[in-house]
């Protein structure tokens, strides 16, 4: 190619030419910028025409987008990233008259596009939505689309109802920023009937949410939106609002709330996570319905909660009521190989200083109990946990 010998060797190696990221790193602000014109001109005139047939992935930025795309043919290109692209530039690219349309039409299966409107060169509202619709129309083989996935509110998409009509039947994965939750629901109205993975960012929350008074004590909140079927092994920070369901892949669960967990909640957890092995509970609120249960002469009015696969239980940050719940054999059925991490003082109170009969059965069958400090262990404790390994809390890992 006559540029220089070292570069000649690199560009002829498919390891380097298969995936090209034509951007320059800027150490000033830890960002990327378009290639300088001299380097860009050399790539477009000398290098790309020689290696265009080898390129499968191409990431371009700003002013280098069109020169690179026009430099040569890319018969094997299937992954395309267009970063920092201006709206007018994007509008001209995604029209039927553009000579590059053959690349977009059938080849590209994965597209990432991030818009740049820092100079407010054209109105933001609605422009990104128009481009989004054009992309879905032009890319007939699109499998993955990342369209302004984390844009500011003004650049977010606004989607109209599609009345169940599939407008991109090939799309499997979508990353997008929308104006509000209603727009998120429009995505799921049937227009993407093969969609499997959805990542959504939205900044606008309905005003009704701002007026909810639920005695929140902490200065933060959480929102969980999960796909179904749920394939992850971990499900964290479940609250009383948990609707239930069946999660057969989950083995590790944590529960957290500022309102008490009642008996029926733990039943719902048992039904939803039949293969749960690890459970962590964080709740400092006493149970409201505990006194009602005590006032009944028949404790069996409540179903016994069963966690047959549970091997690790962390109750170090819970109210005594939850320790009592798990140690009462009339309320809970536990396996023989369970390791329990618990606060020592709480355990003393619940077991009446290791003399209480109704908690003795479960304590005797524990494989391990973890608390701090260990220098308080005496014969009463050892007799109360006759077959249990007594360890430090720091060893509960």
mmCIF file of C-alpha atoms in Angstrom:
data_model
loop_
_atom_site.group_PDB
_atom_site.id
_atom_site.type_symbol
_atom_site.label_atom_id
_atom_site.label_comp_id
_atom_site.label_asym_id
_atom_site.label_seq_id
_atom_site.Cartn_x
_atom_site.Cartn_y
_atom_site.Cartn_z
ATOM 1 C CA UNK A 1 0.000 0.000 0.000
ATOM 2 C CA UNK A 2 3.032 2.239 0.289
ATOM 3 C CA UNK A 3 2.097 4.034 3.549
ATOM 4 C CA UNK A 4 4.742 2.399 5.747
ATOM 5 C CA UNK A 5 5.828 -1.163 6.384
ATOM 6 C CA UNK A 6 4.483 -1.447 9.924
ATOM 7 C CA UNK A 7 1.059 -0.131 9.011
ATOM 8 C CA UNK A 8 1.094 -2.362 5.948
ATOM 9 C CA UNK A 9 1.519 -5.449 8.147
ATOM 10 C CA UNK A 10 -1.255 -4.349 10.502
ATOM 11 C CA UNK A 11 -3.869 -3.640 7.880
ATOM 12 C CA UNK A 12 -3.257 -6.995 6.217
ATOM 13 C CA UNK A 13 -3.895 -8.850 9.486
ATOM 14 C CA UNK A 14 -7.595 -9.711 9.805
ATOM 15 C CA UNK A 15 -7.313 -9.602 13.608
ATOM 16 C CA UNK A 16 -6.824 -5.842 13.375
ATOM 17 C CA UNK A 17 -9.036 -5.101 10.399
ATOM 18 C CA UNK A 18 -12.123 -7.136 11.297
ATOM 19 C CA UNK A 19 -13.235 -4.630 13.957
ATOM 20 C CA UNK A 20 -12.319 -0.985 13.337
ATOM 21 C CA UNK A 21 -12.873 1.854 15.806
ATOM 22 C CA UNK A 22 -11.860 4.961 13.866
ATOM 23 C CA UNK A 23 -11.744 7.405 16.746
ATOM 24 C CA UNK A 24 -8.949 9.201 18.561
ATOM 25 C CA UNK A 25 -8.614 9.118 22.345
ATOM 26 C CA UNK A 26 -8.438 12.491 24.112
ATOM 27 C CA UNK A 27 -6.679 12.239 27.520
ATOM 28 C CA UNK A 28 -7.783 15.771 28.418
ATOM 29 C CA UNK A 29 -11.353 14.771 29.236
ATOM 30 C CA UNK A 30 -11.103 10.976 28.839
ATOM 31 C CA UNK A 31 -13.230 10.963 25.693
ATOM 32 C CA UNK A 32 -12.958 10.105 22.012
ATOM 33 C CA UNK A 33 -12.862 12.544 19.119
ATOM 34 C CA UNK A 34 -13.001 12.148 15.316
ATOM 35 C CA UNK A 35 -9.739 11.369 13.535
ATOM 36 C CA UNK A 36 -7.706 14.407 12.432
ATOM 37 C CA UNK A 37 -8.215 15.215 8.749
ATOM 38 C CA UNK A 38 -4.742 14.099 7.543
ATOM 39 C CA UNK A 39 -5.116 10.679 9.167
ATOM 40 C CA UNK A 40 -8.730 10.392 8.020
ATOM 41 C CA UNK A 41 -7.751 11.236 4.432
ATOM 42 C CA UNK A 42 -5.024 8.597 4.485
ATOM 43 C CA UNK A 43 -7.436 5.954 5.760
ATOM 44 C CA UNK A 44 -10.066 6.817 3.177
ATOM 45 C CA UNK A 45 -7.728 6.977 0.188
ATOM 46 C CA UNK A 46 -5.039 4.407 0.980
ATOM 47 C CA UNK A 47 -6.158 1.903 3.585
ATOM 48 C CA UNK A 48 -9.909 1.340 3.565
ATOM 49 C CA UNK A 49 -10.128 0.461 -0.157
ATOM 50 C CA UNK A 50 -7.682 -2.383 0.520
ATOM 51 C CA UNK A 51 -9.328 -3.825 3.625
ATOM 52 C CA UNK A 52 -13.012 -2.933 3.189
ATOM 53 C CA UNK A 53 -13.934 -6.545 2.408
ATOM 54 C CA UNK A 54 -12.464 -7.695 5.753
ATOM 55 C CA UNK A 55 -14.320 -5.245 7.996
ATOM 56 C CA UNK A 56 -17.229 -6.659 10.009
ATOM 57 C CA UNK A 57 -17.509 -3.979 12.726
ATOM 58 C CA UNK A 58 -17.115 -0.253 12.162
ATOM 59 C CA UNK A 59 -17.373 2.481 14.815
ATOM 60 C CA UNK A 60 -17.269 6.059 13.531
ATOM 61 C CA UNK A 61 -17.581 9.458 15.153
ATOM 62 C CA UNK A 62 -18.847 12.862 14.057
ATOM 63 C CA UNK A 63 -17.293 14.297 10.893
ATOM 64 C CA UNK A 64 -15.555 11.044 9.942
ATOM 65 C CA UNK A 65 -18.811 9.123 9.441
ATOM 66 C CA UNK A 66 -19.677 9.987 5.844
ATOM 67 C CA UNK A 67 -16.104 10.047 4.411
ATOM 68 C CA UNK A 68 -15.425 6.562 5.789
ATOM 69 C CA UNK A 69 -18.746 5.106 4.644
ATOM 70 C CA UNK A 70 -18.206 6.511 1.136
ATOM 71 C CA UNK A 71 -14.547 5.427 0.932
ATOM 72 C CA UNK A 72 -15.163 1.878 -0.288
ATOM 73 C CA UNK A 73 -17.540 -1.083 -0.256
ATOM 74 C CA UNK A 74 -18.030 -3.096 2.942
ATOM 75 C CA UNK A 75 -19.585 -6.397 1.815
ATOM 76 C CA UNK A 76 -19.156 -8.087 5.227
ATOM 77 C CA UNK A 77 -20.119 -5.186 7.488
ATOM 78 C CA UNK A 78 -22.774 -6.222 10.015
ATOM 79 C CA UNK A 79 -22.045 -4.101 13.125
ATOM 80 C CA UNK A 80 -22.150 -0.319 12.761
ATOM 81 C CA UNK A 81 -21.692 2.375 15.397
ATOM 82 C CA UNK A 82 -22.385 6.042 14.622
ATOM 83 C CA UNK A 83 -21.370 8.228 17.546
ATOM 84 C CA UNK A 84 -21.837 11.960 17.999
ATOM 85 C CA UNK A 85 -23.862 12.233 14.797
ATOM 86 C CA UNK A 86 -25.822 15.430 14.097
ATOM 87 C CA UNK A 87 -29.545 15.202 13.371
ATOM 88 C CA UNK A 88 -29.232 16.709 9.878
ATOM 89 C CA UNK A 89 -26.413 14.308 9.091
ATOM 90 C CA UNK A 90 -28.520 11.368 10.244
ATOM 91 C CA UNK A 91 -31.555 12.548 8.288
ATOM 92 C CA UNK A 92 -29.497 12.603 5.079
ATOM 93 C CA UNK A 93 -28.073 9.142 5.733
ATOM 94 C CA UNK A 94 -31.344 7.355 6.328
ATOM 95 C CA UNK A 95 -33.244 8.188 3.143
ATOM 96 C CA UNK A 96 -33.915 5.948 0.175
ATOM 97 C CA UNK A 97 -31.933 8.191 -2.179
ATOM 98 C CA UNK A 98 -28.684 7.819 -0.235
ATOM 99 C CA UNK A 99 -26.134 5.682 -2.153
ATOM 100 C CA UNK A 100 -25.194 3.961 1.123
ATOM 101 C CA UNK A 101 -28.639 2.467 1.428
ATOM 102 C CA UNK A 102 -27.409 -0.937 0.198
ATOM 103 C CA UNK A 103 -25.222 -1.246 3.314
ATOM 104 C CA UNK A 104 -28.095 -0.467 5.657
ATOM 105 C CA UNK A 105 -30.745 -2.405 3.796
ATOM 106 C CA UNK A 106 -29.747 -6.012 4.312
ATOM 107 C CA UNK A 107 -26.246 -6.196 5.774
ATOM 108 C CA UNK A 108 -26.209 -4.434 9.134
ATOM 109 C CA UNK A 109 -27.722 -6.510 11.935
ATOM 110 C CA UNK A 110 -26.466 -4.391 14.853
ATOM 111 C CA UNK A 111 -26.609 -0.589 14.970
ATOM 112 C CA UNK A 112 -25.639 1.852 17.705
ATOM 113 C CA UNK A 113 -26.381 5.532 17.118
ATOM 114 C CA UNK A 114 -25.830 8.481 19.456
ATOM 115 C CA UNK A 115 -27.006 11.940 18.436
ATOM 116 C CA UNK A 116 -25.211 15.238 18.974
ATOM 117 C CA UNK A 117 -27.313 18.335 19.394
ATOM 118 C CA UNK A 118 -25.002 20.442 21.539
ATOM 119 C CA UNK A 119 -25.282 23.399 19.184
ATOM 120 C CA UNK A 120 -29.088 23.131 18.984
ATOM 121 C CA UNK A 121 -28.793 23.217 15.214
ATOM 122 C CA UNK A 122 -32.369 21.970 14.868
ATOM 123 C CA UNK A 123 -35.299 21.362 17.209
ATOM 124 C CA UNK A 124 -34.763 18.281 19.335
ATOM 125 C CA UNK A 125 -38.376 17.361 19.989
ATOM 126 C CA UNK A 126 -39.524 14.689 17.560
ATOM 127 C CA UNK A 127 -36.378 14.642 15.392
ATOM 128 C CA UNK A 128 -34.841 11.567 17.011
ATOM 129 C CA UNK A 129 -38.221 9.826 16.757
ATOM 130 C CA UNK A 130 -38.347 10.456 12.996
ATOM 131 C CA UNK A 131 -34.852 9.038 12.564
ATOM 132 C CA UNK A 132 -35.774 6.074 14.747
ATOM 133 C CA UNK A 133 -38.726 5.282 12.475
ATOM 134 C CA UNK A 134 -36.547 5.615 9.366
ATOM 135 C CA UNK A 135 -33.995 3.203 10.786
ATOM 136 C CA UNK A 136 -36.666 0.602 11.486
ATOM 137 C CA UNK A 137 -37.963 0.973 7.934
ATOM 138 C CA UNK A 138 -34.598 0.812 6.177
ATOM 139 C CA UNK A 139 -32.782 -1.862 8.200
ATOM 140 C CA UNK A 140 -34.631 -5.002 7.170
ATOM 141 C CA UNK A 141 -32.147 -7.338 8.862
ATOM 142 C CA UNK A 142 -31.747 -5.475 12.156
ATOM 143 C CA UNK A 143 -31.330 -7.661 15.250
ATOM 144 C CA UNK A 144 -29.939 -5.170 17.787
ATOM 145 C CA UNK A 145 -30.570 -1.414 17.958
ATOM 146 C CA UNK A 146 -29.073 1.010 20.461
ATOM 147 C CA UNK A 147 -30.645 4.376 19.672
ATOM 148 C CA UNK A 148 -29.559 7.204 21.979
ATOM 149 C CA UNK A 149 -29.698 4.718 24.878
ATOM 150 C CA UNK A 150 -28.832 7.257 27.596
ATOM 151 C CA UNK A 151 -29.769 10.581 26.072
ATOM 152 C CA UNK A 152 -31.051 13.645 27.956
ATOM 153 C CA UNK A 153 -34.807 14.120 28.164
ATOM 154 C CA UNK A 154 -34.995 16.458 25.159
ATOM 155 C CA UNK A 155 -33.463 13.840 22.863
ATOM 156 C CA UNK A 156 -35.710 11.014 24.032
ATOM 157 C CA UNK A 157 -38.072 9.229 21.682
ATOM 158 C CA UNK A 158 -41.792 9.813 21.478
ATOM 159 C CA UNK A 159 -43.694 6.839 20.074
ATOM 160 C CA UNK A 160 -47.265 6.723 18.875
ATOM 161 C CA UNK A 161 -49.407 3.595 19.390
ATOM 162 C CA UNK A 162 -48.805 1.014 16.669
ATOM 163 C CA UNK A 163 -52.129 -0.810 17.129
ATOM 164 C CA UNK A 164 -50.337 -4.123 17.405
ATOM 165 C CA UNK A 165 -48.746 -3.879 13.937
ATOM 166 C CA UNK A 166 -45.197 -5.308 13.870
ATOM 167 C CA UNK A 167 -42.937 -2.695 12.276
ATOM 168 C CA UNK A 168 -39.611 -4.471 12.791
ATOM 169 C CA UNK A 169 -40.171 -8.231 12.981
ATOM 170 C CA UNK A 170 -36.445 -9.045 13.119
ATOM 171 C CA UNK A 171 -35.495 -6.892 16.141
ATOM 172 C CA UNK A 172 -34.418 -8.951 19.163
ATOM 173 C CA UNK A 173 -32.634 -6.374 21.351
ATOM 174 C CA UNK A 174 -33.412 -2.685 21.896
ATOM 175 C CA UNK A 175 -31.653 -0.004 23.967
ATOM 176 C CA UNK A 176 -33.541 3.277 23.897
ATOM 177 C CA UNK A 177 -34.363 6.459 25.809
ATOM 178 C CA UNK A 178 -38.036 7.465 25.941
ATOM 179 C CA UNK A 179 -39.949 10.400 27.386
ATOM 180 C CA UNK A 180 -41.956 8.555 30.036
ATOM 181 C CA UNK A 181 -43.306 5.223 31.208
ATOM 182 C CA UNK A 182 -46.220 5.399 28.768
ATOM 183 C CA UNK A 183 -43.754 5.400 25.881
ATOM 184 C CA UNK A 184 -42.083 2.363 27.376
ATOM 185 C CA UNK A 185 -45.433 0.557 27.216
ATOM 186 C CA UNK A 186 -45.814 1.571 23.558
ATOM 187 C CA UNK A 187 -42.627 -0.363 22.824
ATOM 188 C CA UNK A 188 -44.353 -3.466 24.171
ATOM 189 C CA UNK A 189 -47.610 -3.013 22.245
ATOM 190 C CA UNK A 190 -46.736 -5.509 19.515
ATOM 191 C CA UNK A 191 -44.656 -3.407 17.153
ATOM 192 C CA UNK A 192 -41.563 -5.448 18.062
ATOM 193 C CA UNK A 193 -43.125 -8.864 18.229
ATOM 194 C CA UNK A 194 -39.800 -10.748 18.415
ATOM 195 C CA UNK A 195 -38.151 -8.498 21.031
ATOM 196 C CA UNK A 196 -36.268 -10.455 23.696
ATOM 197 C CA UNK A 197 -34.099 -7.851 25.471
ATOM 198 C CA UNK A 198 -35.157 -4.292 26.316
ATOM 199 C CA UNK A 199 -33.120 -1.586 28.071
ATOM 200 C CA UNK A 200 -35.062 1.629 28.658
ATOM 201 C CA UNK A 201 -34.069 5.003 30.086
ATOM 202 C CA UNK A 202 -36.705 7.605 30.905
ATOM 203 C CA UNK A 203 -36.559 10.788 32.979
ATOM 204 C CA UNK A 204 -40.181 11.806 33.346
ATOM 205 C CA UNK A 205 -42.249 10.246 36.123
ATOM 206 C CA UNK A 206 -46.011 10.697 36.341
ATOM 207 C CA UNK A 207 -46.972 13.504 38.811
ATOM 208 C CA UNK A 208 -49.104 11.072 40.812
ATOM 209 C CA UNK A 209 -45.919 9.455 42.122
ATOM 210 C CA UNK A 210 -44.765 12.684 43.754
ATOM 211 C CA UNK A 211 -47.754 12.857 46.123
ATOM 212 C CA UNK A 212 -47.477 9.397 47.631
ATOM 213 C CA UNK A 213 -47.016 9.466 51.408
ATOM 214 C CA UNK A 214 -45.953 6.042 52.560
ATOM 215 C CA UNK A 215 -43.891 6.938 55.637
ATOM 216 C CA UNK A 216 -40.638 6.389 53.811
ATOM 217 C CA UNK A 217 -37.753 6.674 56.249
ATOM 218 C CA UNK A 218 -34.780 6.400 53.900
ATOM 219 C CA UNK A 219 -33.734 9.042 51.393
ATOM 220 C CA UNK A 220 -33.856 6.771 48.370
ATOM 221 C CA UNK A 221 -36.205 4.427 46.541
ATOM 222 C CA UNK A 222 -35.962 1.554 44.093
ATOM 223 C CA UNK A 223 -37.759 0.374 40.990
ATOM 224 C CA UNK A 224 -37.430 -3.178 39.676
ATOM 225 C CA UNK A 225 -38.488 -4.083 36.145
ATOM 226 C CA UNK A 226 -37.608 -7.616 35.115
ATOM 227 C CA UNK A 227 -38.180 -9.637 31.970
ATOM 228 C CA UNK A 228 -39.999 -12.940 32.160
ATOM 229 C CA UNK A 229 -38.933 -15.706 32.261
ATOM 230 C CA UNK A 230 -36.296 -14.498 34.724
ATOM 231 C CA UNK A 231 -32.969 -16.235 34.025
ATOM 232 C CA UNK A 232 -30.689 -14.682 36.654
ATOM 233 C CA UNK A 233 -29.658 -16.557 39.799
ATOM 234 C CA UNK A 234 -29.924 -13.518 42.101
ATOM 235 C CA UNK A 235 -33.012 -11.482 43.043
ATOM 236 C CA UNK A 236 -32.170 -8.640 45.438
ATOM 237 C CA UNK A 237 -34.086 -6.193 47.655
ATOM 238 C CA UNK A 238 -37.536 -7.726 47.389
ATOM 239 C CA UNK A 239 -40.174 -5.690 49.239
ATOM 240 C CA UNK A 240 -43.763 -6.247 50.369
ATOM 241 C CA UNK A 241 -44.874 -5.106 46.910
ATOM 242 C CA UNK A 242 -43.456 -8.274 45.359
ATOM 243 C CA UNK A 243 -46.310 -9.674 43.212
ATOM 244 C CA UNK A 244 -45.146 -13.273 43.230
ATOM 245 C CA UNK A 245 -44.481 -15.545 40.272
ATOM 246 C CA UNK A 246 -42.266 -18.544 39.660
ATOM 247 C CA UNK A 247 -38.490 -18.016 39.483
ATOM 248 C CA UNK A 248 -36.907 -21.440 39.099
ATOM 249 C CA UNK A 249 -33.427 -20.123 38.235
ATOM 250 C CA UNK A 250 -33.040 -17.976 41.357
ATOM 251 C CA UNK A 251 -30.957 -19.438 44.192
ATOM 252 C CA UNK A 252 -29.960 -16.246 46.044
ATOM 253 C CA UNK A 253 -32.585 -13.854 47.471
ATOM 254 C CA UNK A 254 -32.498 -10.757 49.667
ATOM 255 C CA UNK A 255 -35.498 -9.064 51.309
ATOM 256 C CA UNK A 256 -35.627 -5.441 52.403
ATOM 257 C CA UNK A 257 -38.416 -3.126 53.518
ATOM 258 C CA UNK A 258 -39.300 -0.362 55.961
ATOM 259 C CA UNK A 259 -42.634 -2.055 56.605
ATOM 260 C CA UNK A 260 -42.916 -5.386 58.428
ATOM 261 C CA UNK A 261 -42.885 -8.710 56.610
ATOM 262 C CA UNK A 262 -45.870 -10.832 57.635
ATOM 263 C CA UNK A 263 -46.413 -14.587 57.507
ATOM 264 C CA UNK A 264 -48.141 -14.589 54.109
ATOM 265 C CA UNK A 265 -45.204 -12.707 52.564
ATOM 266 C CA UNK A 266 -42.780 -15.490 53.520
ATOM 267 C CA UNK A 267 -45.205 -18.037 52.097
ATOM 268 C CA UNK A 268 -45.181 -16.095 48.815
ATOM 269 C CA UNK A 269 -41.379 -16.112 48.807
ATOM 270 C CA UNK A 270 -41.346 -19.884 49.348
ATOM 271 C CA UNK A 271 -43.748 -20.443 46.454
ATOM 272 C CA UNK A 272 -41.903 -18.068 44.107
ATOM 273 C CA UNK A 273 -38.371 -19.353 44.748
ATOM 274 C CA UNK A 274 -38.577 -23.149 45.163
ATOM 275 C CA UNK A 275 -34.812 -23.620 44.657
ATOM 276 C CA UNK A 276 -33.621 -20.786 46.906
ATOM 277 C CA UNK A 277 -30.364 -21.640 48.708
ATOM 278 C CA UNK A 278 -29.346 -18.287 50.215
ATOM 279 C CA UNK A 279 -31.625 -15.783 51.949
ATOM 280 C CA UNK A 280 -30.782 -12.410 53.501
ATOM 281 C CA UNK A 281 -33.393 -10.387 55.406
ATOM 282 C CA UNK A 282 -33.055 -6.717 56.345
ATOM 283 C CA UNK A 283 -36.058 -5.412 58.246
ATOM 284 C CA UNK A 284 -36.078 -3.715 61.649
ATOM 285 C CA UNK A 285 -39.869 -3.457 61.961
ATOM 286 C CA UNK A 286 -41.812 -5.758 64.285
ATOM 287 C CA UNK A 287 -44.536 -7.889 62.755
ATOM 288 C CA UNK A 288 -48.018 -6.388 63.113
ATOM 289 C CA UNK A 289 -49.933 -9.670 63.067
ATOM 290 C CA UNK A 290 -47.778 -11.497 65.575
ATOM 291 C CA UNK A 291 -50.041 -10.634 68.528
ATOM 292 C CA UNK A 292 -53.063 -11.904 66.618
ATOM 293 C CA UNK A 293 -51.349 -15.235 66.103
ATOM 294 C CA UNK A 294 -50.483 -15.497 69.799
ATOM 295 C CA UNK A 295 -54.065 -14.777 70.840
ATOM 296 C CA UNK A 296 -55.329 -17.811 68.944
ATOM 297 C CA UNK A 297 -55.307 -21.103 70.771
ATOM 298 C CA UNK A 298 -54.600 -22.927 67.511
ATOM 299 C CA UNK A 299 -51.266 -21.903 66.004
ATOM 300 C CA UNK A 300 -51.877 -24.246 63.085
ATOM 301 C CA UNK A 301 -54.306 -21.812 61.446
ATOM 302 C CA UNK A 302 -51.223 -20.599 59.553
ATOM 303 C CA UNK A 303 -49.509 -22.805 57.001
ATOM 304 C CA UNK A 304 -45.985 -23.883 57.873
ATOM 305 C CA UNK A 305 -43.427 -22.100 55.702
ATOM 306 C CA UNK A 306 -40.971 -24.444 53.972
ATOM 307 C CA UNK A 307 -37.603 -23.596 52.430
ATOM 308 C CA UNK A 308 -36.338 -27.121 51.639
ATOM 309 C CA UNK A 309 -33.189 -26.074 49.740
ATOM 310 C CA UNK A 310 -32.049 -23.266 52.040
ATOM 311 C CA UNK A 311 -28.410 -23.601 53.147
ATOM 312 C CA UNK A 312 -27.506 -20.030 54.188
ATOM 313 C CA UNK A 313 -29.654 -17.599 56.185
ATOM 314 C CA UNK A 314 -28.499 -14.103 57.179
ATOM 315 C CA UNK A 315 -30.599 -12.470 59.924
ATOM 316 C CA UNK A 316 -27.990 -10.065 61.319
ATOM 317 C CA UNK A 317 -29.984 -6.939 60.424
ATOM 318 C CA UNK A 318 -33.492 -7.993 61.397
ATOM 319 C CA UNK A 319 -35.988 -7.492 64.188
ATOM 320 C CA UNK A 320 -36.246 -10.307 66.732
ATOM 321 C CA UNK A 321 -39.618 -11.316 65.283
ATOM 322 C CA UNK A 322 -37.989 -12.715 62.125
ATOM 323 C CA UNK A 323 -35.428 -14.704 64.073
ATOM 324 C CA UNK A 324 -38.286 -16.119 66.121
ATOM 325 C CA UNK A 325 -40.237 -16.926 62.958
ATOM 326 C CA UNK A 326 -37.400 -19.017 61.529
ATOM 327 C CA UNK A 327 -36.609 -20.794 64.797
ATOM 328 C CA UNK A 328 -40.218 -21.714 65.691
ATOM 329 C CA UNK A 329 -40.848 -25.217 64.358
ATOM 330 C CA UNK A 330 -44.611 -24.514 64.402
ATOM 331 C CA UNK A 331 -44.155 -21.730 61.851
ATOM 332 C CA UNK A 332 -41.142 -22.759 59.777
ATOM 333 C CA UNK A 333 -39.669 -25.967 58.404
ATOM 334 C CA UNK A 334 -35.898 -25.815 57.914
ATOM 335 C CA UNK A 335 -33.429 -28.309 56.393
ATOM 336 C CA UNK A 336 -30.687 -29.957 58.462
ATOM 337 C CA UNK A 337 -27.733 -28.365 56.649
ATOM 338 C CA UNK A 338 -28.580 -24.711 57.324
ATOM 339 C CA UNK A 339 -25.930 -22.135 58.267
ATOM 340 C CA UNK A 340 -27.352 -19.174 60.234
ATOM 341 C CA UNK A 341 -25.714 -15.778 60.747
ATOM 342 C CA UNK A 342 -27.425 -13.797 63.508
ATOM 343 C CA UNK A 343 -26.838 -11.083 66.109
ATOM 344 C CA UNK A 344 -25.817 -12.674 69.419
ATOM 345 C CA UNK A 345 -27.949 -10.435 71.657
ATOM 346 C CA UNK A 346 -30.992 -11.005 69.438
ATOM 347 C CA UNK A 347 -30.459 -14.752 69.596
ATOM 348 C CA UNK A 348 -30.249 -14.561 73.393
ATOM 349 C CA UNK A 349 -33.548 -12.721 73.621
ATOM 350 C CA UNK A 350 -35.405 -15.012 71.215
ATOM 351 C CA UNK A 351 -34.183 -18.228 72.901
ATOM 352 C CA UNK A 352 -34.658 -16.870 76.455
ATOM 353 C CA UNK A 353 -30.920 -17.113 77.045
ATOM 354 C CA UNK A 354 -30.775 -20.534 75.398
ATOM 355 C CA UNK A 355 -33.455 -22.166 77.528
ATOM 356 C CA UNK A 356 -36.583 -21.857 75.365
ATOM 357 C CA UNK A 357 -38.091 -25.187 74.375
ATOM 358 C CA UNK A 358 -39.985 -24.106 71.239
ATOM 359 C CA UNK A 359 -36.821 -22.852 69.498
ATOM 360 C CA UNK A 360 -34.582 -25.726 70.622
ATOM 361 C CA UNK A 361 -35.482 -28.154 67.822
ATOM 362 C CA UNK A 362 -34.402 -25.872 64.991
ATOM 363 C CA UNK A 363 -31.296 -24.708 66.853
ATOM 364 C CA UNK A 364 -30.229 -28.307 67.438
ATOM 365 C CA UNK A 365 -30.412 -29.158 63.722
ATOM 366 C CA UNK A 366 -28.387 -26.159 62.462
ATOM 367 C CA UNK A 367 -25.155 -27.063 60.660
ATOM 368 C CA UNK A 368 -23.535 -23.773 61.650
ATOM 369 C CA UNK A 369 -24.333 -20.637 63.631
ATOM 370 C CA UNK A 370 -22.314 -17.449 63.174
ATOM 371 C CA UNK A 371 -22.231 -14.508 65.581
ATOM 372 C CA UNK A 372 -19.894 -12.163 67.453
ATOM 373 C CA UNK A 373 -18.235 -12.241 69.958
ATOM 374 C CA UNK A 374 -17.292 -15.872 70.541
ATOM 375 C CA UNK A 375 -15.887 -15.355 74.048
ATOM 376 C CA UNK A 376 -19.445 -15.445 75.413
ATOM 377 C CA UNK A 377 -19.902 -19.118 74.559
ATOM 378 C CA UNK A 378 -20.612 -21.269 77.623
ATOM 379 C CA UNK A 379 -21.998 -24.731 78.315
ATOM 380 C CA UNK A 380 -25.628 -23.559 77.960
ATOM 381 C CA UNK A 381 -24.966 -22.445 74.399
ATOM 382 C CA UNK A 382 -23.106 -25.642 73.518
ATOM 383 C CA UNK A 383 -25.937 -27.755 74.905
ATOM 384 C CA UNK A 384 -28.475 -25.703 72.988
ATOM 385 C CA UNK A 385 -26.534 -26.272 69.751
ATOM 386 C CA UNK A 386 -25.274 -29.840 70.344
ATOM 387 C CA UNK A 387 -24.483 -30.683 66.702
ATOM 388 C CA UNK A 388 -23.779 -27.192 65.417
ATOM 389 C CA UNK A 389 -20.485 -25.622 64.435
ATOM 390 C CA UNK A 390 -20.278 -22.274 66.292
ATOM 391 C CA UNK A 391 -18.225 -19.738 64.327
ATOM 392 C CA UNK A 392 -17.419 -16.050 64.069
ATOM 393 C CA UNK A 393 -19.694 -13.838 61.982
ATOM 394 C CA UNK A 394 -16.747 -12.813 59.784
ATOM 395 C CA UNK A 395 -16.462 -16.431 58.622
ATOM 396 C CA UNK A 396 -19.964 -16.323 57.150
ATOM 397 C CA UNK A 397 -18.856 -15.722 53.565
#
